C-alpha positions as a printed Julia matrix, in Angstrom:
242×3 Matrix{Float64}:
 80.11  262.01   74.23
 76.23  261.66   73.6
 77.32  258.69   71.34
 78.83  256.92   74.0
 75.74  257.8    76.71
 73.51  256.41   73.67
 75.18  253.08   73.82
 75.73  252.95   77.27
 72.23  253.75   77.8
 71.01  250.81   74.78
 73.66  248.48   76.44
 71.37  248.82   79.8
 68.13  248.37   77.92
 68.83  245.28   76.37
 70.84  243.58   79.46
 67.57  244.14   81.72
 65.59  242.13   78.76
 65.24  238.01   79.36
 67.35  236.19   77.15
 65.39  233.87   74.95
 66.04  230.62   76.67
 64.7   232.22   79.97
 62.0   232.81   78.19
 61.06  229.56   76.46
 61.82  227.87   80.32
 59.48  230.76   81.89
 56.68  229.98   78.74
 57.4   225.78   79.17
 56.41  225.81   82.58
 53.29  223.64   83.2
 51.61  223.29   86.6
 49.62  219.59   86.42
 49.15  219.07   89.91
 46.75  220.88   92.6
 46.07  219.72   95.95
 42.54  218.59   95.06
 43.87  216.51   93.14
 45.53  214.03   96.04
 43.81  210.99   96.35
 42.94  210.11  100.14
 43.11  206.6    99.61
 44.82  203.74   97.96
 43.52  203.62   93.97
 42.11  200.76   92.37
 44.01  200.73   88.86
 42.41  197.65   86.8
 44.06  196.89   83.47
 41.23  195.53   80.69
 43.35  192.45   79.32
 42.05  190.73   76.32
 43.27  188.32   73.94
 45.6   190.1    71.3
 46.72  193.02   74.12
 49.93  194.77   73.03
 52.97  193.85   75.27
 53.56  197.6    75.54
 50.25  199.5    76.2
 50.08  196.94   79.23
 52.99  196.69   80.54
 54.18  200.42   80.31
 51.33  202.0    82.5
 51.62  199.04   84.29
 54.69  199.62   85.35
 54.24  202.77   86.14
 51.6   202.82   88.46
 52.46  199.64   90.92
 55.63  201.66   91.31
 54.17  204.51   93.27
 53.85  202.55   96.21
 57.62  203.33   96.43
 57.55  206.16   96.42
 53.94  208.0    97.87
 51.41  206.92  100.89
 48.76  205.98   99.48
 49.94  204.82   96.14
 47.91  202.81   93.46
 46.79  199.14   92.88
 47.52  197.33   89.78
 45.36  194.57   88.76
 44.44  192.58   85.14
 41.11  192.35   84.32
 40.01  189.66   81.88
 36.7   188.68   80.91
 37.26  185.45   82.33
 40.28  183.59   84.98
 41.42  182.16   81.77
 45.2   183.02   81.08
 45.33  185.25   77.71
 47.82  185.55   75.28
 49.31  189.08   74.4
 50.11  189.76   70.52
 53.58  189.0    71.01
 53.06  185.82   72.41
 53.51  186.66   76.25
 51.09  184.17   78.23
 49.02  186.19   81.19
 46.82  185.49   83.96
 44.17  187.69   85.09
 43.59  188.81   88.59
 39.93  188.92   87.98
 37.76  188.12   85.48
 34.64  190.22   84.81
 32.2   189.0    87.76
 34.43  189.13   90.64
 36.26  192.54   90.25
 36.84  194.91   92.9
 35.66  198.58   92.3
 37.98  200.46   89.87
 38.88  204.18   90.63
 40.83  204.33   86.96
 39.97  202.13   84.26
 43.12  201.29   81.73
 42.14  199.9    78.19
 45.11  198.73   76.24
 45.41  198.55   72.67
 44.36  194.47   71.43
 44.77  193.39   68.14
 40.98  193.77   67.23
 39.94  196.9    68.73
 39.14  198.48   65.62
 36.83  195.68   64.28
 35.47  192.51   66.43
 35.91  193.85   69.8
 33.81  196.3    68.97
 30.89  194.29   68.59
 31.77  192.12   71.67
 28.78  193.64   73.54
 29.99  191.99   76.88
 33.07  193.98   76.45
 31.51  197.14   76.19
 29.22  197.19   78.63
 31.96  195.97   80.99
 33.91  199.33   79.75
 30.55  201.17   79.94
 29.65  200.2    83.66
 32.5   200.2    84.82
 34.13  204.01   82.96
 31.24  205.36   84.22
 32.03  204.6    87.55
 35.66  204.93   87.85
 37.51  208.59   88.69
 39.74  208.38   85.42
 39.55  206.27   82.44
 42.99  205.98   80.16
 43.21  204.28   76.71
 46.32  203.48   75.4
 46.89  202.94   70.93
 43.33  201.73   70.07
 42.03  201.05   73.76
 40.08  204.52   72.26
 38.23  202.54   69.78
 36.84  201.05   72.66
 36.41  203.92   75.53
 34.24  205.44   72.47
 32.25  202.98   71.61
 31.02  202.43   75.14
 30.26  206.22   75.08
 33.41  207.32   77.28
 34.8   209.87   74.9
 31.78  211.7    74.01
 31.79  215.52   73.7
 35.37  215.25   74.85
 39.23  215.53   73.37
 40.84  212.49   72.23
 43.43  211.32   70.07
 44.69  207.4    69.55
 47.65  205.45   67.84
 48.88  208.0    65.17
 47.93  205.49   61.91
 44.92  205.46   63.23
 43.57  208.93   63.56
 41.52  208.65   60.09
 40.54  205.2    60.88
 38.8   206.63   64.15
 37.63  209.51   62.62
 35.28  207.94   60.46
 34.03  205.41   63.11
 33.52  207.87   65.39
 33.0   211.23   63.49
 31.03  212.76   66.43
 34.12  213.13   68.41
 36.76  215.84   68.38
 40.23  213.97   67.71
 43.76  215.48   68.04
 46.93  214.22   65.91
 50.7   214.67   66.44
 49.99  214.71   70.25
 51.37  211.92   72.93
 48.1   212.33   74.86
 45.05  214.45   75.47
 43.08  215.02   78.72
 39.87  215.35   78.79
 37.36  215.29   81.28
 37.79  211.86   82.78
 39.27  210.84   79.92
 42.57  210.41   78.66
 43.6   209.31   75.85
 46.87  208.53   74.37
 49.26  207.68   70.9
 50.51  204.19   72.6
 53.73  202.65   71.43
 56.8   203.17   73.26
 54.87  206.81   74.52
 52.47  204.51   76.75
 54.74  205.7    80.34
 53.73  209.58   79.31
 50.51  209.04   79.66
 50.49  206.82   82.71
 53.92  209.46   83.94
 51.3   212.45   83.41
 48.3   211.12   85.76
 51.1   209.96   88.43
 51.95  213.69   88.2
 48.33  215.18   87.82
 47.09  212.92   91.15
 50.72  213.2    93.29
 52.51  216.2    92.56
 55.55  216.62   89.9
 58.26  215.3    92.37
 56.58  211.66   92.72
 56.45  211.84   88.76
 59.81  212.12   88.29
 60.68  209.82   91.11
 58.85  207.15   89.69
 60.09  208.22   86.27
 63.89  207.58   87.61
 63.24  204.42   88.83
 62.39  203.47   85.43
 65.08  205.29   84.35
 62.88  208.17   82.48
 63.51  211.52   82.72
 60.29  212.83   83.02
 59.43  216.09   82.18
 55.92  216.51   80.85
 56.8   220.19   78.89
 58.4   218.46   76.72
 55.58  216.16   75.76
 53.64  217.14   72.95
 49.64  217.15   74.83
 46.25  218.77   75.49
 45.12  219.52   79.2
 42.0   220.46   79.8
């Protein structure tokens, strides 16, 4: 008889303990958004668009951000910003024409730098380009660098004393131009401050699916996310939060 209160008594123990997927959910659980968070007005999203841009480190946040305006009041504005009206061509070949060039921009709220095909070596130089990113990073609310676009948020000074990570062949490659900063590896993206900086690739809509989720709440994320027909769920994104 005490055998069978012993089990009885084990069999309650161990029913009244979480099962292991309850707990991974429970543990996976991430809270982005806060109220403070909510923009009050509509958001000036420029896109930096040079010569050599990657069809997907444009296009994917791209995408992602004129399509809040379906689905929260106020949403975002999506512009290209060249450093002239000239049309540029994107590495693939894709002809595109700017919005605005560098002297007749409206103010940007969140910078986007897309990965070009010489971010790791002319661009950097290109001291027009820079100080565009410099003046105009500094000023914005958020600042988001997709692939390489990091080369260039840190040598205009954006990424200093902050997390950061870029396109995953890269890492060493930015390491040793930049060996001041404090980069991250195996991650989609890190935020950081004002800065955030992602792998690139096909992974450019997490980034871009994140700050849609960080400034609007988890529900617009995933609406957005399902009319692009993502399921967003940013726990199972491999990132760093602040």
């Amino acid at each position: 008889m005490k055998k069978i209160y012993s089990l009885l008594f084990l069999s309650v123990v161990f029913a009244c303990q979480p099962k292991p997927e309850e707990k991974e959910v429970a543990q996976a659980s991430i809270v982005v958004h806060s109220p403070e968070n909510s923009p009050k007005k509509v958001l000036n999203v420029g896109f930096l668009a040079i010569n050599g841009v990657y069809n997907s480190e444009l296009i994917a946040p791209y995408d992602i951000f004129q399509h809040t305006i379906f689905h929260t009041d106020p949403g975002m504005k999506t512009f290209i910003v060249s450093p002239t009206m000239e049309p540029i061509t994107t590495f693939e070949g894709i002809t595109v024409t700017p919005h605005y060039s560098f002297e007749n921009v409206p103010d940007i709220d969140v910078l986007i730098v897309p990965s070009a095909e010489h971010n790791m070596d002319s661009d950097l130089k290109d001291e027009k380009l820079i100080a565009f990113v410099r003046e105009k990073g500094n000023k914005a609310q958020y600042v988001m660098s997709l692939c390489d676009g990091a080369f260039i948020l840190a040598q205009a000074g954006l990424l200093d004393n902050l997390k950061c990570t870029t396109f995953p062949g890269d890492i060493g490659k930015f390491r040793e131009t930049f060996p001041q900063l404090d980069v991250y590896e195996d991650v989609s993206f890190v935020h950081d401050g004002k800065a955030i900086t992602s792998a690139g690739g096909a992974k450019s809509y997490d980034p871009a699916l994140y700050l849609v989720e960080f400034l609007y709440g988890r529900d617009k994320a995933i609406g957005v996310g399902n009319g692009l027909v993502i399921d967003w769920d940013v726990s199972k994104v491999k990132h760093i939060l602040p």
